[in-house]
Amino acid sequence: MIYQRINFSRVFLVICCLLASTGLFAQTARYAIMPRPAKLEERTGTFTLPKKASITIEKGDAGLRLVAGQLADQLAKATGQRPTVTVSSTPKRQGIHFAMDRNGSLAKEGYTLAVSPDRILVTASQPEGFFYGMQSLLQLMPVEVFSPKPITSVRWTVPCCQIDDQPRYSYRGLHLDVSRHFFPIEFIKKYIDLIALHKQNVFHWHLTDDQGWRIEIKKHPKLTELGSVRKQTMIGRYGDNKYDKTPYGGFYTQEQIRDVVRYAQERFVTVIPEIEMPGHAMALLAAYPELGSNPDKIVPVGTKWGVFEDVMFPRKETFRVLEDVLTEVMTLFPSQYIHIGGDECPKTQWRESRFCQELMRKEGLKDEHELQSYFIRHMDKFITSKGRRMIGWDEILEGGLSPNATVMSWRGTEGGVAAARQGHDAIMTPGGFCYLDHYQADPKTQPIAIGGFTTLEKSYGYEPTSDSLKAEQAKHILGVQGNLWSEYIISPEYAEYMVWPRAIALAEVGWTSKNRKDVEDFKKRLDVHKKRLDYMNVNYFGAPINGKFTYQMPTATADKK
């Protein structure tokens, strides 16, 4: 009899687990918000958007009006009816109301979202919080709300709930390399739209490298006249050593850049520019060879991928040109941070240079790593004098870290941990988790990529703050960023295929506390979210529209490598 009761208990437990699992799926589908909120309390009932919907805001703040207008615009696209936006301290029945946080409990990017059958109430202390509350509200609505044209057959409802939300990290970024392959302004704006949709707040724009200089600098026009065009481009895998024999180029005018920065600001995305130095400099040296090892040397804009020996030399002339460049860059980008690269700088030319060796003796530098630190410190001092802060890849730790530098840790996590222990801020972007140019499935079935293997699950499982850090040190981990290097990314569709949905996983890593993360729950929400991306015409990995585009596919020979 006891034995039978034990068996019955086990059966009952299994049934309960199955029911709980089914309930979780239903809740996940109903509340498929990306990234997962800090707290979501499910409630019964739904709010139905009336045909003549209204949005009220408590005050005429420009930022708040902007967000309310964006919500009205999106609802107008999808429903065919644009809600009215008015200033009122009293919420309207069957309306959406934006209320200011009166007790000061909400952080800058925090918000609460209360949905009842009678009204929707979004509360925040700053426009950023209202913007993220709006993103969650849209994701609670039917997926058709992301349609670019009206859909009249949908019943526009929102499930009742109470959400209390704020991000885990202050820095939540996504990077794009436009040097190896150039991307049009329309795509840059779409990229920013998707960054904002997933509550990320930084667009890291990699504007210069060996293979092309992509930003107009009026004081030094040769940078784009000569440095923005390479004579040919590698095709296929690196080991094939094949080229298309076709000139390739492009750059952004200063007016285009201002337009992108304004566009991003309206979506609470900060654009951080990157100007590479002292390595990855062939495009610059093609225009101004006197800034390198030999003023008479002809340095071509890079046509291969990889690392090259031609680098900038730490001369007064070099610093003067770079200061000119950064001065114009800082007039275009109001971001607190300016990224100066600092990675993968070969030291051979410095080692073989009489000028560099004499400079090292004069400055008491023991090796070429300290000479690089000397170079970076000079630029850090200049950037700091302009009221900005410098970011560099983790190689800037070598030879001694510049006083005000923030480290972007890409060669694993060690650089970020070391910087935090030294009291420096760090942004985590280790290649094994955050490099979106890596393969995401069996390479034999995928378009050509640079290498590596990073699945959606691996990106989602990343933990930016090491347990080895003490509490005070851990505060220096600002956040996390996904990176897309474009050696093999030849088109916007190709870029979307590589970025999404892994960047969504990283968005949740940056926003959601680690005790709220659950990969299976994430995948269920993602199944719903993909339908939103379909309406936005995003060519994510596995999207229905993948087949419409041509990719560089592996050859039979390459498959054997």
Coordinates of N, CA and C in Angstrom, one line a residue, residues 72 127 295 410 487 491 501:
A72 N 2.9 56.8 -31.1 CA 1.8 57.1 -31.9 C 2.1 56.8 -33.4
P127 N 13.3 60.4 -20.1 CA 12.8 60.0 -21.4 C 13.3 58.6 -21.8
P295 N 58.6 58.2 -45.5 CA 57.7 59.1 -46.3 C 57.7 58.8 -47.8
W410 N 38.6 42.0 -25.6 CA 38.1 41.1 -26.7 C 38.9 39.8 -26.7
E487 N 34.9 41.3 -42.7 CA 35.8 40.8 -43.8 C 34.9 40.0 -44.8
S491 N 27.2 42.3 -47.6 CA 25.9 43.0 -47.8 C 25.1 43.2 -46.5
P501 N 19.7 36.1 -34.5 CA 19.3 36.6 -33.1 C 20.4 36.6 -32.1

